[in-house]
């Protein structure tokens, strides 16, 4: 097993699919991910891009692809191929024609020590959910109105 994934010490792992309408990238994603990686907030485990052309055809490019490695290669030190070809194909098929997506799997490194402590204390996570930004904004706005 790669040293990057020591299961007894790993923090929570997330996966995200980030769609870019019309294949419009600003160039800010790679530097932002690199900052998170360098600060040890996250450890990028796997990363790929998928796209669906206007004619409906799809393509998947993984971190090893030279086009991707040029911009994202320093972010993934020990890639673990958790994203299968079938996964990437399904994601690409689900895109609207003319769009692309970044598919990223990361470990929340910042939480690794805490989660190890929970496991070593025989603790068990019984609920873990992410609250979408829109819901937080609405809740804060409702508090402001009170």
PDB file of C-alpha atoms in Angstrom, residues 14-115:
ATOM      1  CA  UNK A  14     -13.925  13.111   0.228  1.00  0.00           C
ATOM      2  CA  UNK A  15     -14.666  13.017  -3.470  1.00  0.00           C
ATOM      3  CA  UNK A  16     -16.002  15.925  -5.488  1.00  0.00           C
ATOM      4  CA  UNK A  17     -17.046  16.486  -9.076  1.00  0.00           C
ATOM      5  CA  UNK A  18     -16.703  20.142 -10.032  1.00  0.00           C
ATOM      6  CA  UNK A  19     -18.384  21.077 -13.303  1.00  0.00           C
ATOM      7  CA  UNK A  20     -17.061  23.829 -15.546  1.00  0.00           C
ATOM      8  CA  UNK A  21     -19.757  25.025 -17.917  1.00  0.00           C
ATOM      9  CA  UNK A  22     -18.511  25.537 -21.429  1.00  0.00           C
ATOM     10  CA  UNK A  23     -15.084  24.205 -20.400  1.00  0.00           C
ATOM     11  CA  UNK A  24     -14.250  27.591 -18.899  1.00  0.00           C
ATOM     12  CA  UNK A  25     -11.290  27.382 -16.519  1.00  0.00           C
ATOM     13  CA  UNK A  26      -9.818  30.465 -14.903  1.00  0.00           C
ATOM     14  CA  UNK A  27      -6.479  28.862 -14.071  1.00  0.00           C
ATOM     15  CA  UNK A  28      -7.004  29.411 -10.327  1.00  0.00           C
ATOM     16  CA  UNK A  29      -7.865  25.827  -9.396  1.00  0.00           C
ATOM     17  CA  UNK A  30      -4.393  24.249  -9.585  1.00  0.00           C
ATOM     18  CA  UNK A  31      -2.631  26.937  -7.488  1.00  0.00           C
ATOM     19  CA  UNK A  32      -5.425  26.837  -4.885  1.00  0.00           C
ATOM     20  CA  UNK A  33      -5.153  23.041  -4.599  1.00  0.00           C
ATOM     21  CA  UNK A  34      -1.369  23.279  -4.387  1.00  0.00           C
ATOM     22  CA  UNK A  35      -1.683  25.759  -1.495  1.00  0.00           C
ATOM     23  CA  UNK A  36      -4.019  23.394   0.370  1.00  0.00           C
ATOM     24  CA  UNK A  37      -1.649  20.495  -0.266  1.00  0.00           C
ATOM     25  CA  UNK A  38       1.482  22.390   0.811  1.00  0.00           C
ATOM     26  CA  UNK A  39      -0.190  23.611   3.995  1.00  0.00           C
ATOM     27  CA  UNK A  40      -1.136  19.975   4.789  1.00  0.00           C
ATOM     28  CA  UNK A  41      -4.837  20.803   4.927  1.00  0.00           C
ATOM     29  CA  UNK A  42      -5.548  18.120   2.324  1.00  0.00           C
ATOM     30  CA  UNK A  43      -3.672  15.291   0.672  1.00  0.00           C
ATOM     31  CA  UNK A  44      -4.789  14.792  -2.925  1.00  0.00           C
ATOM     32  CA  UNK A  45      -5.203  11.066  -3.518  1.00  0.00           C
ATOM     33  CA  UNK A  46      -6.552  10.979  -7.077  1.00  0.00           C
ATOM     34  CA  UNK A  47      -7.466  13.561  -9.675  1.00  0.00           C
ATOM     35  CA  UNK A  48      -8.871  13.437 -13.200  1.00  0.00           C
ATOM     36  CA  UNK A  49     -10.645  15.580 -15.757  1.00  0.00           C
ATOM     37  CA  UNK A  50     -13.591  14.469 -17.824  1.00  0.00           C
ATOM     38  CA  UNK A  51     -15.333  16.252 -20.656  1.00  0.00           C
ATOM     39  CA  UNK A  52     -18.282  15.795 -22.949  1.00  0.00           C
ATOM     40  CA  UNK A  53     -18.032  17.316 -26.389  1.00  0.00           C
ATOM     41  CA  UNK A  54     -20.932  18.984 -28.184  1.00  0.00           C
ATOM     42  CA  UNK A  55     -21.356  15.800 -30.269  1.00  0.00           C
ATOM     43  CA  UNK A  56     -21.803  13.761 -27.067  1.00  0.00           C
ATOM     44  CA  UNK A  57     -18.429  12.011 -27.151  1.00  0.00           C
ATOM     45  CA  UNK A  58     -16.546  11.844 -23.858  1.00  0.00           C
ATOM     46  CA  UNK A  59     -12.950  11.878 -22.719  1.00  0.00           C
ATOM     47  CA  UNK A  60     -11.240  11.241 -19.394  1.00  0.00           C
ATOM     48  CA  UNK A  61      -7.728  12.417 -18.573  1.00  0.00           C
ATOM     49  CA  UNK A  62      -6.017  11.214 -15.416  1.00  0.00           C
ATOM     50  CA  UNK A  63      -3.171  12.812 -13.481  1.00  0.00           C
ATOM     51  CA  UNK A  64      -0.581  10.770 -15.389  1.00  0.00           C
ATOM     52  CA  UNK A  65      -1.645  12.394 -18.680  1.00  0.00           C
ATOM     53  CA  UNK A  66       1.028  14.937 -19.695  1.00  0.00           C
ATOM     54  CA  UNK A  67      -1.583  17.663 -20.302  1.00  0.00           C
ATOM     55  CA  UNK A  68      -2.879  17.335 -16.738  1.00  0.00           C
ATOM     56  CA  UNK A  69       0.481  16.614 -15.107  1.00  0.00           C
ATOM     57  CA  UNK A  70       1.849  19.895 -16.455  1.00  0.00           C
ATOM     58  CA  UNK A  71      -0.547  21.865 -14.246  1.00  0.00           C
ATOM     59  CA  UNK A  72      -1.498  19.422 -11.481  1.00  0.00           C
ATOM     60  CA  UNK A  73       1.474  17.038 -11.297  1.00  0.00           C
ATOM     61  CA  UNK A  74       3.014  18.567  -8.165  1.00  0.00           C
ATOM     62  CA  UNK A  75      -0.263  18.288  -6.304  1.00  0.00           C
ATOM     63  CA  UNK A  76      -0.540  14.499  -6.380  1.00  0.00           C
ATOM     64  CA  UNK A  77       2.645  12.986  -4.955  1.00  0.00           C
ATOM     65  CA  UNK A  78       1.593   9.327  -4.679  1.00  0.00           C
ATOM     66  CA  UNK A  79      -1.510   8.953  -6.833  1.00  0.00           C
ATOM     67  CA  UNK A  80      -3.766   6.054  -5.903  1.00  0.00           C
ATOM     68  CA  UNK A  81      -6.038   5.060  -8.753  1.00  0.00           C
ATOM     69  CA  UNK A  82      -9.325   5.137  -6.817  1.00  0.00           C
ATOM     70  CA  UNK A  83     -11.257   6.625  -9.751  1.00  0.00           C
ATOM     71  CA  UNK A  84     -11.970   3.767 -12.134  1.00  0.00           C
ATOM     72  CA  UNK A  85     -12.452   4.143 -15.868  1.00  0.00           C
ATOM     73  CA  UNK A  86     -16.111   3.216 -15.324  1.00  0.00           C
ATOM     74  CA  UNK A  87     -16.481   5.952 -12.670  1.00  0.00           C
ATOM     75  CA  UNK A  88     -14.971   8.564 -14.969  1.00  0.00           C
ATOM     76  CA  UNK A  89     -17.024   7.367 -17.923  1.00  0.00           C
ATOM     77  CA  UNK A  90     -20.240   7.608 -15.918  1.00  0.00           C
ATOM     78  CA  UNK A  91     -19.373  11.115 -14.735  1.00  0.00           C
ATOM     79  CA  UNK A  92     -18.515  12.238 -18.277  1.00  0.00           C
ATOM     80  CA  UNK A  93     -21.763  10.764 -19.624  1.00  0.00           C
ATOM     81  CA  UNK A  94     -23.686  12.719 -17.000  1.00  0.00           C
ATOM     82  CA  UNK A  95     -22.271  16.055 -18.140  1.00  0.00           C
ATOM     83  CA  UNK A  96     -24.160  18.365 -20.446  1.00  0.00           C
ATOM     84  CA  UNK A  97     -22.521  18.524 -23.895  1.00  0.00           C
ATOM     85  CA  UNK A  98     -19.805  21.180 -24.000  1.00  0.00           C
ATOM     86  CA  UNK A  99     -18.979  20.898 -20.289  1.00  0.00           C
ATOM     87  CA  UNK A 100     -16.105  19.388 -18.371  1.00  0.00           C
ATOM     88  CA  UNK A 101     -15.432  18.452 -14.773  1.00  0.00           C
ATOM     89  CA  UNK A 102     -12.599  18.060 -12.318  1.00  0.00           C
ATOM     90  CA  UNK A 103     -12.960  14.849 -10.330  1.00  0.00           C
ATOM     91  CA  UNK A 104     -10.896  14.888  -7.173  1.00  0.00           C
ATOM     92  CA  UNK A 105     -10.409  12.556  -4.221  1.00  0.00           C
ATOM     93  CA  UNK A 106      -8.680  13.981  -1.168  1.00  0.00           C
ATOM     94  CA  UNK A 107      -7.855  13.114   2.399  1.00  0.00           C
ATOM     95  CA  UNK A 108      -8.667  15.788   4.954  1.00  0.00           C
ATOM     96  CA  UNK A 109      -5.174  15.750   6.466  1.00  0.00           C
ATOM     97  CA  UNK A 110      -6.073  18.409   8.997  1.00  0.00           C
ATOM     98  CA  UNK A 111      -8.438  15.915  10.672  1.00  0.00           C
ATOM     99  CA  UNK A 112      -6.164  12.848  10.651  1.00  0.00           C
ATOM    100  CA  UNK A 113      -4.905  13.219  14.238  1.00  0.00           C
ATOM    101  CA  UNK A 114      -8.434  13.797  15.533  1.00  0.00           C
ATOM    102  CA  UNK A 115      -9.922  10.835  13.682  1.00  0.00           C
TER     103      UNK A 115
END
